[in-house]
PDB file of C-alpha atoms in Angstrom:
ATOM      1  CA  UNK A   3     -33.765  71.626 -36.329  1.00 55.00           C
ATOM      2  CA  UNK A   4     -32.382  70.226 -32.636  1.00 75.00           C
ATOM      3  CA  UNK A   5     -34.611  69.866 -30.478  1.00 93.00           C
ATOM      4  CA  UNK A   6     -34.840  70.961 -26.748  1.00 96.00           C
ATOM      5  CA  UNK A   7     -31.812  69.737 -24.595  1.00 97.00           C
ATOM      6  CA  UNK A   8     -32.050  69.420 -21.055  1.00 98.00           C
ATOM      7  CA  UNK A   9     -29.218  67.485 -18.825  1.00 97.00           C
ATOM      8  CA  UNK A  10     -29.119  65.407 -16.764  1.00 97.00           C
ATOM      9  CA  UNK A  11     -32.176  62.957 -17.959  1.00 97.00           C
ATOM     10  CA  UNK A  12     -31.967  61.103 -14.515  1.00 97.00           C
ATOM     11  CA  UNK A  13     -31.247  62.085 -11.062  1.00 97.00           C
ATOM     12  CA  UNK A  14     -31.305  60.589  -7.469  1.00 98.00           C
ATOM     13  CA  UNK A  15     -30.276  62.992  -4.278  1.00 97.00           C
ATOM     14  CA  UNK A  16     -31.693  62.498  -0.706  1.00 97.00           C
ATOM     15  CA  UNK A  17     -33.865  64.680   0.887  1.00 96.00           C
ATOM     16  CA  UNK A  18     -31.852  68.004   1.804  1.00 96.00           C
ATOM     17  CA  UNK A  19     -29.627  68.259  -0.472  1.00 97.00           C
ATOM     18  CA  UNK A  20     -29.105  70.687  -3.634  1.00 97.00           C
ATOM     19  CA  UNK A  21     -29.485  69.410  -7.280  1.00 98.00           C
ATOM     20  CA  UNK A  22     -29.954  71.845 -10.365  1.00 98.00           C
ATOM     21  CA  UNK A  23     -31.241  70.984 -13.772  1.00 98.00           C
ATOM     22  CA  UNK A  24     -29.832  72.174 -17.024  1.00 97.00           C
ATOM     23  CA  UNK A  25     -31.864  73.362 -20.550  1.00 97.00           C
ATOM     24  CA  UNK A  26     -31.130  74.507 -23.910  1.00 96.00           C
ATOM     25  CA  UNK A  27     -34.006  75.804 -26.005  1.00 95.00           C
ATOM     26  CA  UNK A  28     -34.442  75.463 -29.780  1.00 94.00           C
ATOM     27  CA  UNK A  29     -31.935  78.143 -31.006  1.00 92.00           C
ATOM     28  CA  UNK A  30     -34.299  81.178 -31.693  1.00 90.00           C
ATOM     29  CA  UNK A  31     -36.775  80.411 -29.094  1.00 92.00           C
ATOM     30  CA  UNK A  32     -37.659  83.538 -27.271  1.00 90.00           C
ATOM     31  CA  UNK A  33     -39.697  81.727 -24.039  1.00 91.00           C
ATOM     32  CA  UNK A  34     -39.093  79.334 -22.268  1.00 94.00           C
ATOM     33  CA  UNK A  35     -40.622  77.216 -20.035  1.00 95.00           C
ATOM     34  CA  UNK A  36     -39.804  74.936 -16.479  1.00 97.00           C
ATOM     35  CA  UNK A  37     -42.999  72.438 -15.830  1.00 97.00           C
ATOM     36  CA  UNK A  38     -42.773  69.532 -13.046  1.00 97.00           C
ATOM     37  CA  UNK A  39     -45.110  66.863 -13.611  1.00 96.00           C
ATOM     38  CA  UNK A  40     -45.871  64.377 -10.934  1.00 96.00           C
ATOM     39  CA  UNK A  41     -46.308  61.095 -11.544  1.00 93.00           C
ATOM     40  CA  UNK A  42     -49.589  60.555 -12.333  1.00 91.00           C
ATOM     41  CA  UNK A  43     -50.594  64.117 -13.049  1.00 93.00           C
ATOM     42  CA  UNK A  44     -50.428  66.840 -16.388  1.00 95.00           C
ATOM     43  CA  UNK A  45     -47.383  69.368 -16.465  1.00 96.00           C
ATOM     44  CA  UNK A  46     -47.678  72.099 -14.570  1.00 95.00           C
ATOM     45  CA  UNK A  47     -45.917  75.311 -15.114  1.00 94.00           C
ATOM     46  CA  UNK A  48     -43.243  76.502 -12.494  1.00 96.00           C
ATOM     47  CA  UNK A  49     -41.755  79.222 -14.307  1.00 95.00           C
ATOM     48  CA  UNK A  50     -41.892  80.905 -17.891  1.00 93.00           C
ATOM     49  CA  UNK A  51     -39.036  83.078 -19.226  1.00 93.00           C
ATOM     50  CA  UNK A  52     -39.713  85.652 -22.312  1.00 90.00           C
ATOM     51  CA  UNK A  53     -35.915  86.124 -23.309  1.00 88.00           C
ATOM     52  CA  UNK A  54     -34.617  86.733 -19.457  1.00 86.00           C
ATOM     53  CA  UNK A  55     -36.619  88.306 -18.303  1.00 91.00           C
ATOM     54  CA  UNK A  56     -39.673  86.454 -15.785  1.00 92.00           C
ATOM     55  CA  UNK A  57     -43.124  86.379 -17.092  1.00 90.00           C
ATOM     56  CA  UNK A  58     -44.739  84.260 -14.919  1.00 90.00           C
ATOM     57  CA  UNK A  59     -43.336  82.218 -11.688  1.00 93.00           C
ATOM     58  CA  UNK A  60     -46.698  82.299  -9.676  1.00 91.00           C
ATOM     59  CA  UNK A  61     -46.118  78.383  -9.198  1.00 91.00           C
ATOM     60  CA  UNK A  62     -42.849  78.792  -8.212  1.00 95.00           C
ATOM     61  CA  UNK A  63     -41.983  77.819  -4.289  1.00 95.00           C
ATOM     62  CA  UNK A  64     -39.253  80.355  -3.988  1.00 94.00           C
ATOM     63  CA  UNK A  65     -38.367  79.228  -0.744  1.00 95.00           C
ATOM     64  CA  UNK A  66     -36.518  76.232  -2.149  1.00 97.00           C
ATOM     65  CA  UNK A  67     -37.272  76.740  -5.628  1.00 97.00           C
ATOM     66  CA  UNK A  68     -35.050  79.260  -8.140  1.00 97.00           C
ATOM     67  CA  UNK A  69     -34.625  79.630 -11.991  1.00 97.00           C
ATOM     68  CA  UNK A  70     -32.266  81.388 -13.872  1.00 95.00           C
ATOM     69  CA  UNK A  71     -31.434  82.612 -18.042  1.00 94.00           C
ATOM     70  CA  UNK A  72     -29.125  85.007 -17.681  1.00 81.00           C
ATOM     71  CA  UNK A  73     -28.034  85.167 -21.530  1.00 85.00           C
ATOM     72  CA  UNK A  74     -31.405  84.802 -22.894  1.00 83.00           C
ATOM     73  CA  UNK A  75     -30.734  81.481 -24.262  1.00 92.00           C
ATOM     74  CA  UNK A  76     -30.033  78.501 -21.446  1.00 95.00           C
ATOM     75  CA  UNK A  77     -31.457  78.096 -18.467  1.00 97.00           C
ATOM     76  CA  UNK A  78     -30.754  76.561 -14.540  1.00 97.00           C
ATOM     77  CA  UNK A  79     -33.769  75.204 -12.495  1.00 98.00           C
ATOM     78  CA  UNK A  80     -32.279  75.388  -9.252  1.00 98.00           C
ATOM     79  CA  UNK A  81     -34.113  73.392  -5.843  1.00 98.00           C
ATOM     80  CA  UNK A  82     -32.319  73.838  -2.852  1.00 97.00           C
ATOM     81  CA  UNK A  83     -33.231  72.584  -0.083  1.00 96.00           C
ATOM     82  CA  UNK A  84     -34.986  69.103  -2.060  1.00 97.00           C
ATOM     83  CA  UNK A  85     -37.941  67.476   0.124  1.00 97.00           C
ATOM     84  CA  UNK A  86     -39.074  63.955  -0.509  1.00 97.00           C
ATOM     85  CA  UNK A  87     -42.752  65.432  -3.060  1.00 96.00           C
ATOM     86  CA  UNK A  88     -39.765  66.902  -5.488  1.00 97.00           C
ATOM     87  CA  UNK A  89     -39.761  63.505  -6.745  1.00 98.00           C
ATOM     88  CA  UNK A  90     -40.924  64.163 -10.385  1.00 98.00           C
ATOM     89  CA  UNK A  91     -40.107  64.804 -13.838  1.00 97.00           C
ATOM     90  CA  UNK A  92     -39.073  68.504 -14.623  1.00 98.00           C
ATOM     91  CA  UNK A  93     -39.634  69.060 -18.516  1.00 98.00           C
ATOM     92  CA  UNK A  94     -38.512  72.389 -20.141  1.00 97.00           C
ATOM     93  CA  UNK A  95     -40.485  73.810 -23.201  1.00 95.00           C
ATOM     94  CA  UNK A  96     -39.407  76.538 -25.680  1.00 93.00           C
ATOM     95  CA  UNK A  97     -41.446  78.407 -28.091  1.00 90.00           C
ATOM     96  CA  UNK A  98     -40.432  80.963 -30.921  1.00 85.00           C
ATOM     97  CA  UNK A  99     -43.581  83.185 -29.499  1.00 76.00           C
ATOM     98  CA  UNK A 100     -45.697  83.416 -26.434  1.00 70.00           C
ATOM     99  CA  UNK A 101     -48.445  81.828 -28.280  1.00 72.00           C
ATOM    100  CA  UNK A 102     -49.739  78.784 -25.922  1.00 67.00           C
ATOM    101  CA  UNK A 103     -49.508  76.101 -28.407  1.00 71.00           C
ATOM    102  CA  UNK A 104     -46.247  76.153 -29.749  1.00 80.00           C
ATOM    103  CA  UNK A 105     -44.238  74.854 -27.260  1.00 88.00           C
ATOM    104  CA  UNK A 106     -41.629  72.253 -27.830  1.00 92.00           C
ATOM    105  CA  UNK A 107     -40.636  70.066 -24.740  1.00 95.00           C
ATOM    106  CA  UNK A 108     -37.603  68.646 -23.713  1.00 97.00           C
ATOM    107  CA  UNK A 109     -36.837  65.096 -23.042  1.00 96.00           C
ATOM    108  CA  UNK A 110     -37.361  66.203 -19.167  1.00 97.00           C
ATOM    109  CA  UNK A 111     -35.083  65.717 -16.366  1.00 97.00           C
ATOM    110  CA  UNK A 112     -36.711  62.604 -13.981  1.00 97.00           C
ATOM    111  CA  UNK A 113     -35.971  63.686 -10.078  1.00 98.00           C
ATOM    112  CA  UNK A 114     -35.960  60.967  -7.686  1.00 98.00           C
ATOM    113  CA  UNK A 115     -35.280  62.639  -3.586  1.00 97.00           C
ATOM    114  CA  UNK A 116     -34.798  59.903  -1.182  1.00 96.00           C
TER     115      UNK A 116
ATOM    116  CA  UNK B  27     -59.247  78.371 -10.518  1.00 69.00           C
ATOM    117  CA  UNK B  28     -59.177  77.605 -14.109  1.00 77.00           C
ATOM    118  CA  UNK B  29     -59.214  73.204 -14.356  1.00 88.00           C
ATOM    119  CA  UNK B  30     -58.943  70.943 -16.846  1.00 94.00           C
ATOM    120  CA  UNK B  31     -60.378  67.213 -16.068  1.00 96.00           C
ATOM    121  CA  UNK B  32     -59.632  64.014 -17.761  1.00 97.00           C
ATOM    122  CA  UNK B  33     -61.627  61.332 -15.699  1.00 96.00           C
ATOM    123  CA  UNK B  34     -59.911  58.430 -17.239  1.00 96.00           C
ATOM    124  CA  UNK B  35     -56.481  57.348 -15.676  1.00 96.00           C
ATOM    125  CA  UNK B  36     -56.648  54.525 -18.660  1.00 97.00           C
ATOM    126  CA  UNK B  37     -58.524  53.541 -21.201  1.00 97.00           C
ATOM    127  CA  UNK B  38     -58.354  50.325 -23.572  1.00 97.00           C
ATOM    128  CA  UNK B  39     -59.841  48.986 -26.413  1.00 96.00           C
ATOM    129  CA  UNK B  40     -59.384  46.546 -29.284  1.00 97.00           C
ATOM    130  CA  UNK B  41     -57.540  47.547 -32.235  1.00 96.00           C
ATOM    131  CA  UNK B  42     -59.974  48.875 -34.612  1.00 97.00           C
ATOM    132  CA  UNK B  43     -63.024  49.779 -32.311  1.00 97.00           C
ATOM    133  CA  UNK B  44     -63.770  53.486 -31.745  1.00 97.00           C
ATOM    134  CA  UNK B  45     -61.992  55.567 -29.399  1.00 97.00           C
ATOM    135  CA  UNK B  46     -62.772  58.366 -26.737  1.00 97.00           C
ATOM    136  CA  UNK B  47     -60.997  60.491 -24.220  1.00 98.00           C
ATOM    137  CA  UNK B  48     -62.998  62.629 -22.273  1.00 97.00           C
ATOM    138  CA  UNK B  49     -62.041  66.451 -20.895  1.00 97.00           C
ATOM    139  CA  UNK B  50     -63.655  69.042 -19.374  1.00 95.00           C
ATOM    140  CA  UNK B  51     -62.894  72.429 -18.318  1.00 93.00           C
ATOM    141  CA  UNK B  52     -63.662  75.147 -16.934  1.00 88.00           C
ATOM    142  CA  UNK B  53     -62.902  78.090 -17.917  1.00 72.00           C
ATOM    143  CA  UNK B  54     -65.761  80.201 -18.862  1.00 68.00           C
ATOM    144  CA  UNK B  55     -65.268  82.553 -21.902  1.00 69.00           C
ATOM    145  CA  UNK B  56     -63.502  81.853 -25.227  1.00 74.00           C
ATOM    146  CA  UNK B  57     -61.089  79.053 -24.259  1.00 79.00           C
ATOM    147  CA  UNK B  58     -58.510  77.744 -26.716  1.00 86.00           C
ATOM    148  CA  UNK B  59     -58.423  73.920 -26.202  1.00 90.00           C
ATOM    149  CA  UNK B  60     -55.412  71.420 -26.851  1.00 92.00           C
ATOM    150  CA  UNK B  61     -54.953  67.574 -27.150  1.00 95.00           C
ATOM    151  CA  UNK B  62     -51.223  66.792 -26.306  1.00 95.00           C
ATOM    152  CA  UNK B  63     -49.167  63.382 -26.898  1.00 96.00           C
ATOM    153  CA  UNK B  64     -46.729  61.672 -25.281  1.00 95.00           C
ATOM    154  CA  UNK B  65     -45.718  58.447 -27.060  1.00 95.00           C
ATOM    155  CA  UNK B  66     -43.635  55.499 -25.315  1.00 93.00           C
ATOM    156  CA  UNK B  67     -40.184  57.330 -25.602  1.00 91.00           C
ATOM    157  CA  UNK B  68     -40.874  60.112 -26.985  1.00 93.00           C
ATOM    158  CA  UNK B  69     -41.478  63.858 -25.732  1.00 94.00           C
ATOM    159  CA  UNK B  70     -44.664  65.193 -25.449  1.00 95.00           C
ATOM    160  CA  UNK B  71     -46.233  67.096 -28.555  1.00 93.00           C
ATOM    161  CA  UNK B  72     -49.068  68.948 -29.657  1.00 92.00           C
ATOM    162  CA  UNK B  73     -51.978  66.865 -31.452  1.00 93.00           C
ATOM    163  CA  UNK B  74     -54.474  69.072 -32.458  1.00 91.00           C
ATOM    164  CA  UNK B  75     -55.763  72.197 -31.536  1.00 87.00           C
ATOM    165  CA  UNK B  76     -59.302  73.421 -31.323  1.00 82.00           C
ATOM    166  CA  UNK B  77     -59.084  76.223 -33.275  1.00 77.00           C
ATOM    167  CA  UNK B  78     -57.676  74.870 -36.577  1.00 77.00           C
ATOM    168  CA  UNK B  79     -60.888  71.786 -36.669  1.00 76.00           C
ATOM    169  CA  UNK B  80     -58.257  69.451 -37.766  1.00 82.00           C
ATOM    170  CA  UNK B  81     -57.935  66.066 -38.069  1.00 84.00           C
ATOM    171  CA  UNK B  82     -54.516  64.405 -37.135  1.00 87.00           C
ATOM    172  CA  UNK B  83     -53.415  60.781 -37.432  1.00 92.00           C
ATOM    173  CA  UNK B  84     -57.743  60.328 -37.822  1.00 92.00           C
ATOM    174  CA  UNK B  85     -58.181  62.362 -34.079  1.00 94.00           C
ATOM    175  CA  UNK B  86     -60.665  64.523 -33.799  1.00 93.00           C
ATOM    176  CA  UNK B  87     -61.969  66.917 -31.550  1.00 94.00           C
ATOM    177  CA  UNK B  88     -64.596  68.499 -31.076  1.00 86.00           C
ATOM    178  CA  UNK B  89     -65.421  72.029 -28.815  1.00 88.00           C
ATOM    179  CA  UNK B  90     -68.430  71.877 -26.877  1.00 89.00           C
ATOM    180  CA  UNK B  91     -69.470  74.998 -24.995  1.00 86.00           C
ATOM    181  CA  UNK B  92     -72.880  73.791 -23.763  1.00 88.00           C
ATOM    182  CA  UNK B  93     -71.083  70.967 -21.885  1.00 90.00           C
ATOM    183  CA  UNK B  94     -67.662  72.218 -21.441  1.00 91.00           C
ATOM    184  CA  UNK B  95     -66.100  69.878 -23.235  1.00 93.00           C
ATOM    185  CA  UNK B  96     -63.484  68.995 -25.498  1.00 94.00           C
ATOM    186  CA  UNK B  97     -63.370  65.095 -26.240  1.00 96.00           C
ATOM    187  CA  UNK B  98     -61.241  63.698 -28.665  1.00 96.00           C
ATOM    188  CA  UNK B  99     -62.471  60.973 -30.471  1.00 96.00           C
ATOM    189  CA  UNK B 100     -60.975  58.179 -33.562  1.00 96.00           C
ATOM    190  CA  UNK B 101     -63.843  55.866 -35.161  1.00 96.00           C
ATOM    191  CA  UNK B 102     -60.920  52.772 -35.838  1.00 97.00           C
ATOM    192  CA  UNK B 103     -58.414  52.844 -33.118  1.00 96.00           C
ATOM    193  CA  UNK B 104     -54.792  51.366 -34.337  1.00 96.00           C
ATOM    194  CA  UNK B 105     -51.971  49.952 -32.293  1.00 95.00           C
ATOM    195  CA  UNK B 106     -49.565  52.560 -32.809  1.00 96.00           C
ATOM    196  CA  UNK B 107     -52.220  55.113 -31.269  1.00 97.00           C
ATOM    197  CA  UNK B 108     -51.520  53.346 -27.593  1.00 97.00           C
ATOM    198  CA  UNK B 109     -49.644  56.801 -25.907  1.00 97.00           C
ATOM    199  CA  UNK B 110     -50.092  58.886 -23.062  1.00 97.00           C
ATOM    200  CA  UNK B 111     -52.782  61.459 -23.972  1.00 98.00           C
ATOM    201  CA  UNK B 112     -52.988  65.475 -22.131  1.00 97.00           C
ATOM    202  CA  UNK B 113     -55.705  67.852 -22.556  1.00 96.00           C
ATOM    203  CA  UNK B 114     -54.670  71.181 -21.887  1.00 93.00           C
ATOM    204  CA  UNK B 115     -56.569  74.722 -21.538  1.00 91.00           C
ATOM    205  CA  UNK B 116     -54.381  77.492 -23.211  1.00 84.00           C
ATOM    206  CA  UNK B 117     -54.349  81.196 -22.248  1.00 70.00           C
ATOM    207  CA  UNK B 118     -53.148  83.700 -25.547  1.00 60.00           C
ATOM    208  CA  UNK B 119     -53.371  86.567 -23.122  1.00 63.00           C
ATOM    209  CA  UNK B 120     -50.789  84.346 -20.407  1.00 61.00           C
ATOM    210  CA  UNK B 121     -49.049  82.188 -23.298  1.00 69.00           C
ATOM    211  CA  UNK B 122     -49.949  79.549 -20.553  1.00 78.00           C
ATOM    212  CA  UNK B 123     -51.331  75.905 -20.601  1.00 85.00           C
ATOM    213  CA  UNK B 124     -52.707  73.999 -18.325  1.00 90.00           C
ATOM    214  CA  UNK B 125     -52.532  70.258 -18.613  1.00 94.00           C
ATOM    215  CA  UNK B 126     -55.136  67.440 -17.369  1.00 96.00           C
ATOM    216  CA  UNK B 127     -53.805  64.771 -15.312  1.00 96.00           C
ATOM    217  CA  UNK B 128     -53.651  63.013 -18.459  1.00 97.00           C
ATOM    218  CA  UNK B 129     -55.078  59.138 -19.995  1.00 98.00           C
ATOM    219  CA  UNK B 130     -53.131  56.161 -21.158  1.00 97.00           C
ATOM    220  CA  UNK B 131     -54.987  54.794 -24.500  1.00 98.00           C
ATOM    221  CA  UNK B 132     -54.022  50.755 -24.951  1.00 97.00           C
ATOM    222  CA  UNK B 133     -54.803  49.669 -27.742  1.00 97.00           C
ATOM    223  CA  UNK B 134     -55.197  45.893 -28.128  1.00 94.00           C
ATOM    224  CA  UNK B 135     -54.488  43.695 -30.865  1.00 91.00           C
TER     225      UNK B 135
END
């Protein structure tokens, strides 16, 4: 089966400006997931969809942060405006249930904000 | 706040010695525990999980309530095992994880 897309694998922007990040889960694939993982630290979870509707965005900063799946399938992770500790890699996950262990992670999208 | 540690940014050893990555947590209850990999290139992907007692690619791990930890352990490391290794706490009740900062295994010839 494909895996999980996400576009575009690399992006610079400086600090201010808008950038959005692009996933497609395994076809199927009820939840889905938006970590960021700072270099030199684990994923950790920003947002989790269960079809589109928000489960859990308690690690969200909504103030610059936003996340979208309107059809239930792809997904937008949104950060507007970017600040200089954006500067990660944002990896989305999909699972066919909300069990925690069957997650299957994108290639990620590495942020760099200058 | 639930926390899971990995005190080891990196870890090597020679190629056939014994291997062991530490992790604690701390979640206090019945927690279901999770050894994630990330080789060069590739995406990250579940090991093993605590629950099934498995033994993948000759990792194991075992659960260890008294101490709160969750170490995974190989008696004969090999070079392909050098990777990027996460242990994460899992919550059925959430469908969450949460990761450890994570250690790089080298594995020498």
């Amino acid at each position: 089966e494909a895996g999980v897309a996400q576009s575009p694998r690399y992006k610079i922007i400086e600090k201010r400006q808008s950038v959005a990040f692009w996933c497609n889960p395994i076809s199927g694939h009820a939840t889905l997931y938006w970590y960021q993982q700072i270099l030199g630290q684990g994923p950790k979870l920003l947002i989790q969809f269960q079809n589109n509707g928000v489960v859990d965005d308690s690690q969200l900063p909504k103030d610059r942060f936003s996340a979208e799946r309107l059809k239930g399938v792809d997904s937008t992770l949104k950060i507007q405006p970017a600040k200089l500790e954006d500067s990660a890699v944002y990896l989305c996950a999909s699972s066919l249930d909300r069990a925690p262990d069957t997650q299957y992670f994108g290639p990620g999208t590495r942020l760099t904000v200058l | 706040a639930q926390r899971v540690t990995q005190p080891e940014k990196l870890l090597s050893v020679f190629k056939g010695a014994p291997v062991e990555l530490k992790c604690n947590y701390s979640y206090s209850g019945s927690p279901e525990l999770f050894w994630y990999v990330q080789y060069s290139r590739q995406r990250l992907q579940l090991l093993l999980r605590h629950i099934s007692r498995e033994s993948i690619k000759g990792f194991t791990a075992d659960l260890n309530k008294g101490e709160t930890s969750f170490h995974l352990k190989k008696p004969f490391a090999q070079e392909e095992d050098s990777a990027m290794y996460y242990c994460a706490q899992g919550y059925s009740s959430a469908s969450k994880i949460i990761f450890g900062s994570g250690t790089r295994l080298s594995i020498r010839p």
